[in-house]
CSV table of C-alpha atoms and ligand atoms in Angstrom, one decimal:
chain,number,residue,atom,x,y,z
A,1,MET,CA,-21.0,-4.4,4.5
A,2,ARG,CA,-21.7,-0.8,4.8
A,3,ALA,CA,-20.8,1.2,1.9
A,4,VAL,CA,-21.0,4.9,0.9
A,5,PHE,CA,-23.2,4.2,-2.4
A,6,PHE,CA,-24.9,6.5,-5.2
A,7,GLU,CA,-27.1,5.6,-8.0
A,8,GLU,CA,-27.1,8.9,-10.1
A,9,PHE,CA,-24.3,11.7,-10.2
A,10,ASN,CA,-25.0,14.4,-8.1
A,11,GLY,CA,-28.0,12.3,-6.6
A,12,PRO,CA,-28.5,11.1,-3.2
A,13,ILE,CA,-25.7,9.3,-1.4
A,14,SER,CA,-25.8,7.5,1.6
A,15,ILE,CA,-24.6,4.3,3.7
A,16,LYS,CA,-25.9,1.2,2.3
A,17,GLU,CA,-25.6,-2.6,2.9
A,18,ILE,CA,-24.0,-4.1,0.0
A,19,GLU,CA,-22.4,-7.3,-0.7
A,20,VAL,CA,-19.0,-8.2,0.2
A,21,PRO,CA,-17.3,-8.5,-2.9
A,22,TYR,CA,-15.6,-11.8,-3.4
A,23,PRO,CA,-11.9,-11.7,-4.8
A,24,ALA,CA,-11.3,-12.6,-8.2
A,25,PRO,CA,-8.1,-15.1,-8.4
A,26,LYS,CA,-5.2,-12.7,-8.6
A,27,SER,CA,-7.2,-10.1,-6.3
A,28,VAL,CA,-7.5,-9.6,-2.4
A,29,LEU,CA,-9.9,-8.1,-0.4
A,30,ILE,CA,-8.9,-5.6,1.8
A,31,LYS,CA,-10.5,-4.4,5.4
A,32,VAL,CA,-10.3,-0.7,5.0
A,33,GLU,CA,-9.2,0.5,8.1
A,34,ALA,CA,-8.4,4.5,6.8
A,35,THR,CA,-9.3,6.1,3.6
A,36,GLY,CA,-8.8,9.6,2.6
A,37,LEU,CA,-11.4,12.2,1.4
A,38,CYS,CA,-10.0,13.6,-1.7
A,39,ARG,CA,-11.2,15.9,-4.1
A,40,SER,CA,-11.5,13.7,-7.2
A,41,ASP,CA,-13.9,11.7,-5.2
A,42,TRP,CA,-16.2,14.7,-5.5
A,43,HIS,CA,-15.0,15.0,-9.4
A,44,GLY,CA,-16.4,11.4,-9.6
A,45,TYR,CA,-19.5,11.9,-7.8
A,46,VAL,CA,-20.6,15.2,-9.6
A,47,GLY,CA,-19.7,13.5,-13.1
A,48,HIS,CA,-16.8,14.6,-14.3
A,49,ASP,CA,-14.8,11.5,-14.7
A,50,SER,CA,-16.0,8.7,-17.6
A,51,ASP,CA,-14.5,5.8,-15.8
A,52,ILE,CA,-17.4,6.0,-13.5
A,53,LYS,CA,-20.2,3.2,-14.1
A,54,LEU,CA,-23.3,3.6,-12.0
A,55,PRO,CA,-24.0,2.5,-9.5
A,56,HIS,CA,-21.0,3.6,-7.3
A,57,VAL,CA,-18.8,3.6,-4.2
A,58,PRO,CA,-16.2,6.1,-4.0
A,59,GLY,CA,-13.0,5.9,-2.7
A,60,HIS,CA,-9.3,5.5,-3.9
A,61,GLU,CA,-6.8,6.5,-1.0
A,62,LEU,CA,-6.7,3.6,1.6
A,63,ALA,CA,-5.0,1.3,3.8
A,64,GLY,CA,-6.0,-1.8,5.6
A,65,THR,CA,-5.5,-5.5,6.4
A,66,VAL,CA,-6.0,-8.3,4.2
A,67,ALA,CA,-8.9,-9.9,4.7
A,68,GLN,CA,-9.3,-12.7,1.7
A,69,LEU,CA,-6.9,-14.2,-0.5
A,70,GLY,CA,-7.7,-14.9,-4.3
A,71,ASN,CA,-6.6,-18.5,-5.1
A,72,GLN,CA,-3.4,-17.7,-7.1
A,73,VAL,CA,-2.4,-15.1,-4.6
A,74,LYS,CA,0.9,-16.5,-2.5
A,75,ASN,CA,3.1,-13.4,-1.4
A,76,PHE,CA,0.5,-12.4,1.1
A,77,LYS,CA,-1.4,-13.6,4.0
A,78,ILE,CA,-4.4,-12.6,6.0
A,79,GLY,CA,-3.9,-10.1,8.4
A,80,ASP,CA,-0.8,-8.1,6.7
A,81,ARG,CA,-1.0,-4.7,6.8
A,82,VAL,CA,-1.0,-2.9,3.2
A,83,THR,CA,-1.6,0.1,1.2
A,84,VAL,CA,-1.9,0.6,-2.5
A,85,PRO,CA,-1.2,3.2,-5.2
A,86,PHE,CA,-4.7,4.6,-6.4
A,87,VAL,CA,-3.5,3.2,-10.0
A,88,ASN,CA,-3.5,-0.4,-9.8
A,89,GLY,CA,-1.4,-1.7,-12.9
A,90,CYS,CA,-2.0,-5.1,-14.8
A,91,GLY,CA,1.4,-6.2,-14.0
A,92,THR,CA,2.1,-8.0,-17.3
A,93,CYS,CA,2.3,-4.8,-20.1
A,94,GLU,CA,5.2,-3.4,-20.8
A,95,TRP,CA,4.8,-0.1,-18.5
A,96,CYS,CA,3.9,-2.4,-15.8
A,97,LYS,CA,7.2,-4.4,-16.2
A,98,SER,CA,9.7,-1.4,-16.3
A,99,GLY,CA,8.2,-0.3,-12.9
A,100,ASN,CA,5.7,2.2,-14.1
A,101,ALA,CA,2.4,1.0,-13.4
A,102,GLN,CA,1.0,4.6,-13.0
A,103,VAL,CA,0.5,4.9,-16.8
A,104,CYS,CA,-0.8,1.2,-17.3
A,105,PRO,CA,-3.4,1.3,-20.3
A,106,LYS,CA,-5.1,-1.8,-18.3
A,107,GLN,CA,-5.0,0.1,-15.1
A,108,THR,CA,-7.7,-0.3,-12.2
A,109,GLN,CA,-8.6,2.4,-10.0
A,110,PRO,CA,-10.6,1.4,-6.7
A,111,GLY,CA,-13.4,4.2,-6.4
A,112,PHE,CA,-13.1,5.2,-10.4
A,113,THR,CA,-13.1,2.0,-12.4
A,114,GLN,CA,-14.5,-0.5,-9.6
A,115,PHE,CA,-16.2,0.0,-6.6
A,116,GLY,CA,-13.6,2.1,-3.9
A,117,SER,CA,-13.0,2.2,-0.3
A,118,PHE,CA,-15.6,4.4,1.5
A,119,ALA,CA,-16.7,0.7,2.6
A,120,GLU,CA,-15.6,-1.8,5.2
A,121,TYR,CA,-13.9,-3.9,2.4
A,122,VAL,CA,-12.7,-3.2,-1.2
A,123,GLU,CA,-11.0,-5.3,-3.9
A,124,ILE,CA,-7.8,-4.9,-5.3
A,125,GLN,CA,-6.8,-6.4,-8.6
A,126,ASN,CA,-3.3,-7.9,-9.5
A,127,ALA,CA,-2.8,-7.9,-5.6
A,128,GLU,CA,0.7,-9.5,-5.7
A,129,PHE,CA,1.9,-6.5,-8.0
A,130,ASN,CA,-0.3,-3.3,-6.2
A,131,LEU,CA,-0.1,-4.0,-2.5
A,132,ILE,CA,2.5,-2.4,-0.7
A,133,PRO,CA,3.3,-3.9,2.7
A,134,LEU,CA,3.3,-1.4,5.5
A,135,PRO,CA,5.9,-0.8,8.0
A,136,GLU,CA,4.5,-1.1,11.4
A,137,VAL,CA,5.3,2.3,12.9
A,138,ILE,CA,3.3,4.2,9.8
A,139,SER,CA,-0.2,4.4,11.0
A,140,PHE,CA,-3.3,3.2,8.8
A,141,GLU,CA,-4.3,6.7,8.8
A,142,VAL,CA,-1.2,8.3,7.7
A,143,ALA,CA,-0.7,5.8,4.6
A,144,ALA,CA,-4.3,6.6,3.5
A,145,ALA,CA,-3.2,10.3,3.6
A,146,LEU,CA,-0.2,9.3,1.1
A,147,GLY,CA,-2.6,7.8,-1.5
A,148,CYS,CA,-2.9,10.3,-4.3
A,149,ARG,CA,-1.8,13.8,-3.4
A,150,PHE,CA,1.4,13.2,-1.4
A,151,ALA,CA,2.5,10.1,-3.6
A,152,THR,CA,2.0,12.2,-6.7
A,153,ALA,CA,3.8,15.0,-5.6
A,154,PHE,CA,6.9,12.8,-4.6
A,155,ARG,CA,7.2,11.0,-8.0
A,156,GLY,CA,6.8,14.4,-9.9
A,157,LEU,CA,9.6,15.9,-8.1
A,158,THR,CA,11.8,12.9,-7.7
A,159,SER,CA,11.7,10.6,-10.6
A,160,ARG,CA,10.0,13.1,-12.8
A,161,GLY,CA,11.6,16.7,-11.9
A,162,GLY,CA,14.8,14.8,-10.7
A,163,ILE,CA,15.2,17.2,-7.9
A,164,GLN,CA,18.8,18.0,-6.6
A,165,PRO,CA,19.9,19.6,-3.4
A,166,ASN,CA,20.4,23.6,-3.4
A,167,GLN,CA,18.1,24.0,-6.4
A,168,LEU,CA,15.7,26.8,-6.7
A,169,VAL,CA,11.9,25.2,-6.6
A,170,SER,CA,8.8,27.2,-7.2
A,171,ILE,CA,5.3,25.7,-6.3
A,172,PHE,CA,2.1,27.4,-7.6
A,173,GLY,CA,-0.8,26.7,-5.5
A,174,CYS,CA,-0.8,25.6,-1.8
A,175,GLY,CA,-3.9,22.9,-1.2
A,176,GLY,CA,-3.1,19.4,-0.7
A,177,VAL,CA,-0.9,18.8,-3.6
A,178,GLY,CA,0.8,21.8,-3.3
A,179,LEU,CA,1.8,21.4,0.4
A,180,SER,CA,2.8,17.8,0.0
A,181,ALA,CA,5.2,19.2,-2.8
A,182,VAL,CA,6.5,22.1,-0.5
A,183,MET,CA,7.4,19.3,2.5
A,184,ILE,CA,9.0,16.8,-0.3
A,185,ALA,CA,11.1,19.6,-2.0
A,186,LYS,CA,12.2,20.7,1.4
A,187,ALA,CA,13.3,17.3,2.5
A,188,PHE,CA,15.3,17.1,-0.8
A,189,GLY,CA,17.8,20.1,0.5
A,190,VAL,CA,16.3,22.8,-1.9
A,191,ARG,CA,15.3,26.3,-1.6
A,192,VAL,CA,11.0,26.2,-1.8
A,193,ILE,CA,9.1,28.9,-2.9
A,194,ALA,CA,5.2,28.9,-2.6
A,195,VAL,CA,2.7,31.0,-4.1
A,196,ASP,CA,-0.9,31.3,-3.8
A,197,ILE,CA,-3.7,34.0,-3.4
A,198,ASN,CA,-4.8,33.1,-0.4
A,199,GLU,CA,-2.9,34.1,2.9
A,200,VAL,CA,-3.9,31.1,5.1
A,201,ALA,CA,-2.5,28.7,2.2
A,202,LEU,CA,0.5,30.6,2.4
A,203,ALA,CA,0.8,30.5,6.3
A,204,ASN,CA,0.2,26.6,5.6
A,205,ALA,CA,2.8,26.7,3.1
A,206,LYS,CA,5.4,28.1,5.8
A,207,ASN,CA,4.2,26.0,8.0
A,208,ALA,CA,5.2,22.7,5.8
A,209,GLY,CA,8.7,24.0,5.0
A,210,ALA,CA,8.5,27.0,2.7
A,211,ASP,CA,11.6,29.3,2.5
A,212,ILE,CA,9.9,32.0,0.8
A,213,VAL,CA,6.0,32.8,0.2
A,214,LEU,CA,4.8,34.7,-2.4
A,215,GLU,CA,1.5,36.4,-3.8
A,216,ALA,CA,0.4,35.3,-7.0
A,217,ALA,CA,0.2,38.7,-8.7
A,218,THR,CA,4.1,39.2,-8.7
A,219,ALA,CA,5.5,35.8,-8.3
A,220,VAL,CA,7.1,35.1,-11.7
A,221,GLU,CA,8.8,38.5,-11.7
A,222,GLU,CA,10.0,37.7,-8.0
A,223,ILE,CA,11.1,34.4,-8.9
A,224,GLN,CA,13.2,35.6,-12.1
A,225,LYS,CA,14.8,38.3,-9.6
A,226,LEU,CA,16.0,35.4,-7.6
A,227,GLY,CA,17.7,33.9,-11.2
A,228,GLY,CA,14.2,31.5,-11.8
A,229,ALA,CA,13.5,27.9,-10.7
A,230,HIS,CA,15.5,25.1,-11.6
A,231,ILE,CA,11.8,23.0,-11.0
A,232,SER,CA,8.7,24.9,-11.1
A,233,VAL,CA,5.3,23.1,-10.2
A,234,ASP,CA,1.9,23.6,-11.1
A,235,ALA,CA,-0.2,22.1,-8.1
A,236,LEU,CA,-3.8,23.9,-8.4
A,237,GLY,CA,-4.3,23.4,-12.2
A,238,SER,CA,-5.5,26.1,-14.1
A,239,GLN,CA,-4.3,27.8,-17.6
A,240,LEU,CA,-2.9,31.0,-15.3
A,241,THR,CA,-0.9,29.0,-12.6
A,242,ALA,CA,0.2,26.4,-15.5
A,243,GLU,CA,1.6,29.3,-17.4
A,244,ALA,CA,3.1,31.6,-14.6
A,245,SER,CA,4.9,28.3,-13.5
A,246,VAL,CA,6.6,27.9,-16.9
A,247,LYS,CA,7.3,31.7,-16.7
A,248,SER,CA,9.0,31.3,-13.6
A,249,LEU,CA,11.8,28.9,-14.6
A,250,ARG,CA,15.5,29.1,-15.4
A,251,ARG,CA,16.7,28.4,-18.7
A,252,MET,CA,16.4,24.5,-19.4
A,253,GLY,CA,14.2,24.6,-16.2
A,254,LYS,CA,11.3,21.7,-15.7
A,255,HIS,CA,7.7,22.5,-15.4
A,256,LEU,CA,5.8,19.7,-13.7
A,257,GLN,CA,2.0,19.7,-14.0
A,258,LEU,CA,0.2,18.0,-10.8
A,259,GLY,CA,-3.0,19.8,-11.0
A,260,LEU,CA,-5.4,18.5,-13.1
A,261,LEU,CA,-6.4,20.8,-16.0
A,262,LEU,CA,-9.7,20.2,-16.3
A,263,THR,CA,-10.5,22.5,-19.5
A,264,GLU,CA,-13.5,21.9,-21.5
A,265,ASN,CA,-11.5,20.4,-24.8
A,266,GLY,CA,-8.9,19.3,-22.7
A,267,LEU,CA,-6.2,21.6,-23.9
A,268,THR,CA,-4.3,24.2,-22.3
A,269,PRO,CA,-2.7,27.2,-24.2
A,270,MET,CA,0.9,26.9,-23.6
A,271,ALA,CA,3.8,30.0,-23.9
A,272,MET,CA,5.9,27.6,-26.6
A,273,ALA,CA,7.9,30.5,-27.8
A,274,ARG,CA,9.5,30.2,-24.2
A,275,VAL,CA,9.8,26.7,-24.0
A,276,ILE,CA,11.6,26.5,-27.2
A,277,GLY,CA,13.7,29.6,-26.7
A,278,TRP,CA,14.9,28.5,-23.2
A,279,GLU,CA,15.0,24.8,-23.7
A,280,LEU,CA,12.4,24.1,-21.1
A,281,GLU,CA,11.0,20.7,-20.1
A,282,ILE,CA,7.2,20.3,-19.5
A,283,LEU,CA,6.2,17.2,-17.5
A,284,GLY,CA,3.1,15.4,-16.5
A,285,SER,CA,3.1,13.0,-13.3
A,286,HIS,CA,0.0,10.6,-12.8
A,287,GLY,CA,0.3,9.0,-9.2
A,288,MET,CA,2.8,6.8,-8.3
A,289,ALA,CA,3.6,2.8,-8.7
A,290,ALA,CA,4.1,0.4,-6.0
A,291,PHE,CA,7.2,-0.1,-7.3
A,292,ASP,CA,8.3,3.2,-6.2
A,293,TYR,CA,6.7,3.2,-2.4
A,294,PRO,CA,9.6,2.1,-0.6
A,295,LYS,CA,11.8,5.1,-0.9
A,296,MET,CA,8.9,7.0,0.2
A,297,LEU,CA,7.7,5.1,3.1
A,298,GLN,CA,11.8,4.8,4.2
A,299,MET,CA,11.7,8.7,4.4
A,300,ILE,CA,8.6,8.7,6.4
A,301,VAL,CA,10.1,5.8,8.6
A,302,GLU,CA,13.4,8.0,9.1
A,303,LYS,CA,11.0,10.8,9.7
A,304,ARG,CA,12.7,13.0,6.9
A,305,LEU,CA,8.9,13.4,5.8
A,306,ASP,CA,5.8,13.7,8.0
A,307,PRO,CA,2.9,13.7,6.2
A,308,ALA,CA,0.6,13.2,9.8
A,309,LYS,CA,0.9,17.1,10.0
A,310,PHE,CA,-1.4,17.1,7.0
A,311,ILE,CA,-4.3,15.2,8.8
A,312,LYS,CA,-6.8,17.5,10.3
A,313,ARG,CA,-9.7,15.6,11.1
A,314,THR,CA,-11.0,11.7,11.5
A,315,ILE,CA,-14.7,10.9,10.7
A,316,SER,CA,-16.9,7.8,10.6
A,317,LEU,CA,-18.1,6.4,7.3
A,318,GLU,CA,-21.6,7.7,8.7
A,319,ASP,CA,-20.4,11.2,8.1
A,320,ALA,CA,-18.6,10.5,4.7
A,321,PRO,CA,-21.8,11.1,2.3
A,322,LYS,CA,-22.2,14.6,3.9
A,323,ALA,CA,-18.7,15.3,3.8
A,324,LEU,CA,-18.3,14.4,0.2
A,325,SER,CA,-21.5,16.2,-1.5
A,326,ASN,CA,-20.8,19.4,0.4
A,327,MET,CA,-16.8,19.0,-0.7
A,328,ASN,CA,-17.3,22.1,-3.3
A,329,GLU,CA,-19.2,24.4,-0.6
A,330,THR,CA,-17.0,24.1,2.5
A,331,VAL,CA,-13.1,24.7,2.0
A,332,GLN,CA,-11.4,22.7,4.7
A,333,ASP,CA,-7.6,22.7,4.7
A,334,GLY,CA,-5.8,19.4,5.3
A,335,ILE,CA,-6.5,15.8,5.1
A,336,THR,CA,-9.8,14.1,6.3
A,337,ILE,CA,-9.8,10.4,6.9
A,338,ILE,CA,-12.5,8.4,7.0
A,339,LYS,CA,-12.2,5.3,9.5
A,340,PRO,CA,-15.0,2.6,8.0
B,1,ZN,ZN1,0.2,-2.8,-17.1
B,2,ZN,ZN1,-7.1,11.4,-4.6
């Protein structure tokens, strides 16, 4: 099969013919119909992710059809339309059993802990536990666009943040995760404030449903004038945005960290005096388990969420190596989908 392939970090990357994986007893082989190009793929390619062993095939946001079944897989059949979370659980630990595979200690991630979906086929482990049947009305492209940014924002705001109608929700950083958070928050009937330093990003946030857009420099002050946010999201991932998000909260508010904080020592200074005095909550969120997908998919079927709006371009597998390696030089808004 054809796959996007590299043998050294930040080195040559191209299409290579490699062997089609043979599925383990609990795995299935998915024929990839659409796969999203994400900044995490770029981080993996340049060597920021210690899970990746070389050589490697990237790609973690995917949808397709079941092409081959491991001999213990009974609940799916060849040809089923499916998608998967980017974090796949082992299915047997206490976290997986309680519906929280997104934090499974034995998790597998296509495109990180194993070969990924920038290929004609990808193996999904513990398939009965991790595969999500795809409703006929949701296209492969839209399903691939959900895999990481959209699902992470959905779980963060709902299961972690406990979002309620009429709350004030502020979102710092209007890239892929931030815009997803804006759309999702709006669908839950809250007032959404989007914050960024970039005018185009703020225009995109308006388009995704933000009620108010603010320049980062004065945002904390402005949000406090409105009473402070019930939930505030750092969707960018920096010390500055994390701190601004916390300081924009009202008393007993919840800070949601969705942007990855890639600091040198893995630590981020935080305004802990405010966290104590105002009884704030600091929450992390890491993807979304298959268990939680049906309610998100239902909202897409009902057109209360429209992630198709974020898909800006579709490219071939042959165009993927260049698109991936150039990611840091070209700022492209919206989601890029690869069609193998
Ligand atoms: Zn597990
Ligand atoms: Zn991703």
